[in-house]
C-alpha positions as a printed NumPy array, in Angstrom:
array([[  68.047,  -82.116,  306.573],
       [  68.565,  -85.312,  308.554],
       [  70.732,  -85.148,  311.679],
       [  73.334,  -87.829,  311.185],
       [  74.912,  -87.178,  314.599],
       [  72.819,  -86.122,  317.557],
       [  74.072,  -85.879,  321.133],
       [  72.049,  -84.505,  323.965],
       [  73.19 ,  -83.724,  327.517],
       [  76.292,  -85.912,  327.512],
       [  77.983,  -86.209,  330.86 ],
       [  81.129,  -88.166,  331.703],
       [  82.861,  -88.171,  335.049],
       [  86.136,  -89.607,  336.233],
       [  86.268,  -89.539,  340.03 ],
       [  86.333,  -85.838,  340.822],
       [  86.767,  -84.763,  337.156],
       [  83.773,  -83.988,  334.918],
       [  85.204,  -84.543,  331.501],
       [  81.906,  -83.724,  329.804],
       [  79.248,  -81.519,  331.236],
       [  75.846,  -81.539,  329.56 ],
       [  77.288,  -81.459,  326.009],
       [  74.926,  -81.142,  323.039],
       [  76.041,  -81.761,  319.414],
       [  74.145,  -81.898,  316.169],
       [  75.592,  -82.622,  312.739],
       [  73.208,  -82.478,  309.769],
       [  73.766,  -84.834,  306.835],
       [  76.482,  -83.727,  304.435],
       [  77.973,  -81.093,  306.721],
       [  81.108,  -80.736,  308.856],
       [  80.973,  -79.916,  312.568],
       [  84.24 ,  -78.726,  314.038],
       [  84.624,  -79.548,  317.729],
       [  87.228,  -76.98 ,  318.792],
       [  89.27 ,  -76.784,  321.9  ],
       [  92.593,  -77.425,  323.545],
       [  93.779,  -80.69 ,  324.9  ],
       [  91.848,  -81.403,  328.062],
       [  88.67 ,  -79.822,  326.781],
       [  86.849,  -83.156,  326.45 ],
       [  86.897,  -83.659,  322.666],
       [  88.3  ,  -87.168,  322.754],
       [  85.91 ,  -88.197,  325.431],
       [  83.013,  -87.073,  323.283],
       [  84.451,  -89.   ,  320.314],
       [  84.82 ,  -92.196,  322.357],
       [  81.208,  -92.021,  323.437],
       [  79.896,  -91.435,  319.883],
       [  82.142,  -94.259,  318.617],
       [  80.655,  -96.663,  321.285],
       [  84.11 ,  -97.026,  322.977],
       [  82.892,  -95.363,  326.138],
       [  79.647,  -95.166,  327.993],
       [  78.237,  -91.702,  328.968],
       [  77.174,  -91.39 ,  332.633],
       [  74.19 ,  -89.274,  331.507],
       [  72.648,  -88.133,  328.21 ],
       [  71.964,  -89.808,  324.929],
       [  73.388,  -89.97 ,  321.409],
       [  72.466,  -91.368,  317.99 ],
       [  74.481,  -91.913,  314.803],
       [  72.362,  -92.131,  311.643],
       [  69.392,  -92.537,  313.901],
       [  70.892,  -95.474,  315.81 ],
       [  71.285,  -95.262,  319.563],
       [  74.913,  -95.597,  320.653],
       [  74.003,  -97.28 ,  323.927],
       [  71.372,  -99.767,  322.857],
       [  72.745, -100.687,  319.427],
       [  76.524, -100.154,  319.383],
       [  77.039, -102.789,  316.611],
       [  74.591, -100.87 ,  314.405],
       [  76.451,  -97.625,  315.083],
       [  79.826,  -99.182,  314.223],
       [  78.466, -100.28 ,  310.826],
       [  77.673,  -96.671,  310.008],
       [  80.862,  -94.874,  311.07 ],
       [  84.438,  -94.557,  310.026],
       [  86.79 ,  -93.482,  312.825],
       [  90.286,  -92.06 ,  312.601],
       [  91.906,  -91.394,  315.957],
       [  94.748,  -89.126,  317.018],
       [  97.292,  -91.738,  316.144],
       [  97.428,  -93.687,  312.918],
       [  96.151,  -97.288,  313.499],
       [  98.425,  -98.828,  310.929],
       [ 100.174, -102.219,  311.015],
       [ 103.706, -101.174,  310.047],
       [ 104.709, -104.674,  309.005],
       [ 101.958, -104.815,  306.378],
       [ 101.996, -102.934,  303.114],
       [  99.52 , -100.1  ,  302.525],
       [  97.502, -102.427,  300.368],
       [  97.495, -105.179,  302.891],
       [  96.383, -102.783,  305.674],
       [  93.352, -101.695,  303.619],
       [  92.603, -105.21 ,  302.324],
       [  92.634, -106.516,  305.925],
       [  90.105, -103.896,  307.016],
       [  87.862, -104.839,  304.119],
       [  87.998, -108.527,  305.117],
       [  87.199, -107.675,  308.712],
       [  84.146, -105.782,  307.473],
       [  83.108, -108.888,  305.573],
       [  83.443, -107.392,  302.11 ],
       [  84.936, -110.549,  300.625],
       [  88.243, -111.13 ,  298.907],
       [  87.523, -109.534,  295.561],
       [  85.69 , -106.505,  296.886],
       [  88.295, -105.886,  299.621],
       [  91.127, -105.996,  297.097],
       [  89.309, -103.672,  294.708],
       [  88.354, -101.201,  297.441],
       [  91.989, -101.183,  298.754],
       [  93.372, -100.249,  295.323],
       [  90.688,  -97.602,  294.862],
       [  91.507,  -95.941,  298.179],
       [  95.309,  -96.064,  297.6  ],
       [  94.659,  -94.205,  294.368],
       [  92.282,  -91.726,  295.952],
       [  94.734,  -90.864,  298.77 ],
       [  97.804,  -90.606,  296.525],
       [  99.374,  -93.73 ,  297.912],
       [  99.361,  -95.988,  294.808],
       [ 103.144,  -95.777,  294.247],
       [ 103.749,  -96.78 ,  297.884],
       [ 100.868,  -99.228,  298.117],
       [ 103.058, -102.385,  297.995],
       [ 105.719, -101.077,  300.375],
       [ 105.672, -101.884,  304.138],
       [ 103.877,  -99.017,  305.875],
       [ 106.81 ,  -98.645,  308.286],
       [ 108.636,  -96.961,  305.425],
       [ 105.813,  -94.32 ,  305.197],
       [ 106.169,  -90.726,  306.411],
       [ 103.921,  -89.476,  309.195],
       [ 101.6  ,  -87.778,  306.696],
       [ 101.402,  -90.937,  304.555],
       [ 100.475,  -92.977,  307.605],
       [  97.702,  -90.535,  308.523],
       [  96.29 ,  -90.684,  305.008],
       [  96.438,  -94.548,  305.093],
       [  94.653,  -94.519,  308.452],
       [  91.956,  -92.219,  307.03 ],
       [  91.616,  -94.422,  304.002],
       [  91.053,  -97.399,  306.357],
       [  88.091,  -95.504,  307.937],
       [  86.524,  -95.313,  304.446],
       [  86.857,  -98.972,  303.378],
       [  83.215,  -99.78 ,  304.158],
       [  81.981,  -96.432,  302.693],
       [  80.396,  -95.317,  306.028],
       [  77.88 ,  -92.387,  305.948],
       [  79.42 ,  -90.796,  308.953],
       [  83.115,  -90.052,  309.657],
       [  84.589,  -89.092,  312.972],
       [  88.097,  -87.604,  312.769],
       [  89.785,  -86.954,  316.121],
       [  92.58 ,  -84.414,  315.519],
       [  93.592,  -85.955,  312.208],
       [  96.508,  -83.613,  311.594],
       [  98.102,  -83.602,  315.045],
       [ 101.883,  -83.927,  314.792],
       [ 102.046,  -83.401,  311.038],
       [ 104.296,  -80.889,  309.36 ],
       [ 102.85 ,  -78.02 ,  307.366],
       [ 102.951,  -79.808,  304.   ],
       [ 101.336,  -83.029,  305.337],
       [  98.646,  -80.993,  307.126],
       [  97.782,  -79.222,  303.855],
       [  97.507,  -82.598,  302.123],
       [  95.191,  -83.904,  304.752],
       [  93.049,  -80.784,  304.459],
       [  92.743,  -81.441,  300.675],
       [  91.654,  -85.087,  301.442],
       [  89.033,  -83.918,  303.973],
       [  87.688,  -81.304,  301.541],
       [  87.296,  -84.046,  298.9  ],
       [  85.388,  -86.193,  301.355],
       [  83.053,  -83.304,  302.231],
       [  82.429,  -82.492,  298.637],
       [  81.406,  -86.085,  297.973],
       [  78.658,  -85.796,  300.653],
       [  80.203,  -87.251,  303.768],
       [  78.93 ,  -86.204,  307.185],
       [  81.892,  -85.379,  309.362],
       [  82.646,  -84.628,  313.015],
       [  86.138,  -83.068,  313.202],
       [  87.847,  -82.477,  316.489],
       [  90.845,  -80.2  ,  316.461],
       [  92.972,  -77.869,  318.512],
       [  94.055,  -76.028,  315.354],
       [  91.845,  -73.034,  314.958],
       [  92.809,  -72.511,  311.296],
       [  91.726,  -76.027,  310.615],
       [  88.239,  -75.528,  311.991],
       [  87.977,  -72.205,  310.132],
       [  88.921,  -73.791,  306.777],
       [  86.932,  -76.995,  306.978],
       [  83.897,  -76.714,  309.218],
       [  80.387,  -75.523,  308.308],
       [  79.6  ,  -75.066,  311.983],
       [  81.861,  -74.923,  315.025],
       [  81.333,  -75.811,  318.644],
       [  83.892,  -74.351,  321.032],
       [  84.424,  -76.588,  324.016],
       [  86.337,  -75.888,  327.165],
       [  86.506,  -78.086,  330.337],
       [  83.786,  -80.392,  328.918],
       [  81.275,  -77.554,  328.229],
       [  80.221,  -76.016,  324.982],
       [  80.927,  -72.321,  325.435],
       [  80.035,  -71.093,  321.969],
       [  78.621,  -72.268,  318.695],
       [  78.302,  -70.787,  315.202],
       [  80.041,  -70.325,  311.887],
       [  83.613,  -69.061,  311.891],
       [  82.41 ,  -65.604,  310.854],
       [  79.761,  -65.589,  313.589],
       [  82.317,  -66.518,  316.273],
       [  84.856,  -64.014,  314.939],
       [  82.227,  -61.245,  315.187],
       [  82.181,  -61.744,  318.947],
       [  85.679,  -60.318,  319.226],
       [  84.496,  -56.953,  317.985],
       [  85.288,  -56.904,  314.218],
       [  88.374,  -55.819,  312.44 ],
       [  91.569,  -54.35 ,  313.753],
       [  94.607,  -52.433,  312.49 ],
       [  97.933,  -53.943,  313.383],
       [ 101.194,  -52.168,  312.788],
       [ 104.842,  -52.849,  313.515],
       [ 107.069,  -49.844,  314.018],
       [ 110.666,  -49.639,  312.851],
       [ 111.618,  -47.761,  315.953],
       [ 109.917,  -48.193,  319.349],
       [ 110.695,  -44.546,  320.073],
       [ 107.701,  -43.625,  317.922],
       [ 105.303,  -45.719,  320.018],
       [ 103.512,  -42.789,  321.72 ],
       [ 103.022,  -40.916,  318.447],
       [ 101.681,  -44.052,  316.805],
       [  99.279,  -44.555,  319.711],
       [  97.906,  -41.052,  319.24 ],
       [  97.319,  -41.727,  315.545],
       [  95.65 ,  -45.059,  316.221],
       [  93.621,  -43.452,  318.989],
       [  91.782,  -41.29 ,  316.386],
       [  90.205,  -44.396,  314.811],
       [  90.256,  -46.988,  317.591],
       [  86.991,  -48.295,  319.057],
       [  88.649,  -49.388,  322.286],
       [  91.983,  -49.688,  324.039],
       [  95.123,  -49.951,  321.965],
       [  97.177,  -53.054,  322.666],
       [ 100.964,  -52.733,  322.742],
       [ 103.078,  -55.877,  322.622],
       [ 106.065,  -56.401,  324.905],
       [ 108.514,  -55.461,  322.17 ],
       [ 107.094,  -51.95 ,  322.169],
       [ 106.881,  -51.853,  318.406],
       [ 103.671,  -53.824,  317.678],
       [ 100.382,  -52.055,  318.199],
       [  96.869,  -53.232,  317.608],
       [  93.641,  -51.268,  317.624],
       [  90.033,  -52.381,  316.912],
       [  88.297,  -50.275,  314.27 ],
       [  85.041,  -49.736,  312.497],
       [  85.195,  -48.684,  308.858],
       [  87.879,  -51.122,  307.681],
       [  89.951,  -49.852,  304.776],
       [  88.827,  -46.228,  305.232],
       [  90.332,  -46.093,  308.637],
       [  93.487,  -47.923,  307.506],
       [  94.066,  -45.339,  304.751],
       [  93.617,  -42.567,  307.363],
       [  96.224,  -44.123,  309.636],
       [  98.681,  -44.547,  306.754],
       [  98.313,  -40.931,  305.782],
       [  98.855,  -39.736,  309.35 ],
       [ 101.922,  -42.011,  309.757],
       [ 103.449,  -40.648,  306.56 ],
       [ 102.762,  -37.047,  307.591],
       [ 104.464,  -37.699,  310.915],
       [ 107.43 ,  -39.397,  309.186],
       [ 106.909,  -42.572,  311.258],
       [ 108.318,  -45.668,  309.466],
       [ 106.683,  -49.056,  309.832],
       [ 107.867,  -52.562,  309.034],
       [ 104.359,  -53.848,  308.548],
       [ 100.771,  -52.568,  308.697],
       [  97.524,  -54.161,  307.771],
       [  93.801,  -54.611,  308.375],
       [  93.329,  -57.917,  310.167],
       [  90.133,  -59.906,  310.674],
       [  89.968,  -61.627,  314.01 ],
       [  91.12 ,  -65.266,  314.092],
       [  89.519,  -68.065,  315.986],
       [  92.499,  -67.821,  318.353],
       [  91.182,  -64.365,  319.193],
       [  87.722,  -65.946,  319.693],
       [  89.027,  -68.485,  322.144],
       [  90.898,  -65.833,  324.075],
       [  87.774,  -63.675,  324.255],
       [  85.607,  -66.545,  325.396],
       [  87.915,  -68.199,  327.913],
       [  90.523,  -65.539,  328.876],
       [  93.324,  -67.819,  327.706],
       [  94.872,  -68.976,  324.456],
       [  93.81 ,  -72.195,  322.744],
       [  97.088,  -73.971,  323.342],
       [  97.897,  -77.576,  324.016],
       [  97.619,  -78.77 ,  327.609],
       [  97.728,  -82.131,  329.273],
       [  94.332,  -83.907,  328.756],
       [  93.077,  -84.973,  332.178],
       [  90.108,  -86.781,  330.631],
       [  92.518,  -89.044,  328.787],
       [  94.925,  -89.435,  331.639],
       [  92.273,  -90.42 ,  334.22 ],
       [  89.956,  -92.379,  332.017],
       [  89.62 ,  -96.14 ,  332.231],
       [  90.402,  -98.185,  329.14 ],
       [  87.947,  -98.451,  326.322],
       [  87.645, -102.189,  326.977],
       [  86.451, -101.5  ,  330.545],
       [  83.868,  -98.998,  329.414],
       [  82.578, -100.198,  326.069],
       [  79.455, -102.345,  326.084]])
């Protein structure tokens, strides 16, 4: 399988801050790589380098076999880029936005117009295509922005946190769009701070923290690093906590975690449903009532906590705050 994105030893420094530290990335043709981490991890810095908007201080990178440093124009002809904020001219209609992108790519009047209508249909925007985009919802603008990245049918797509700021419904719609792109054979680099998003969409995941790759693998592989399944129960009455701890202790593979409310207990287990049934029987025999109980697989949130000792939550992004403009850095 051809590697459509290949980055080796990327380093980027801003004064005393090392935004990227020897970062390696490989994305085979027709696959999705999820670059996962909180704001400040270095995801956007990596995207800027791959999109030829920023020069790395060290390391190398190619897109579709083209070197990002020596042939940036060649790289730009082979990528579609959608950033964290929709690059939409709100005074133009949806159709005019896409038609303009096609003209800028040199597709010609007829082909640009035809491609704009095709993409409006594909992204569920046909009914709104002739309305000014300032009337669009946030989710519609993000879909229009992603459509713009596809006007020239690039073989490689780079999506930098494409669902940031969207509500649940709009995020689900974007996930459906991305799945369709992947099923049609697109190669995709997806940066995200939403762990569920990486879990659902990515074939492979690189977890990045403070500019370093700290883990890589499939979602299942990374989840396995947290120690497998766990039983989680929520008691009706916190007064039964000690009894519940004794019952969970019979099947737990490690310490039992008790949340601050005193009613939620979690224990890692081996044996899955067998151990869950045993706990249920013991709770019933002891007349302990529960609001909820279940066998949970570890989430990627758990993975990040295990790997870094902290939650994967949004933080200020120092690499963005301290970085010079793209115009100053791009060749």
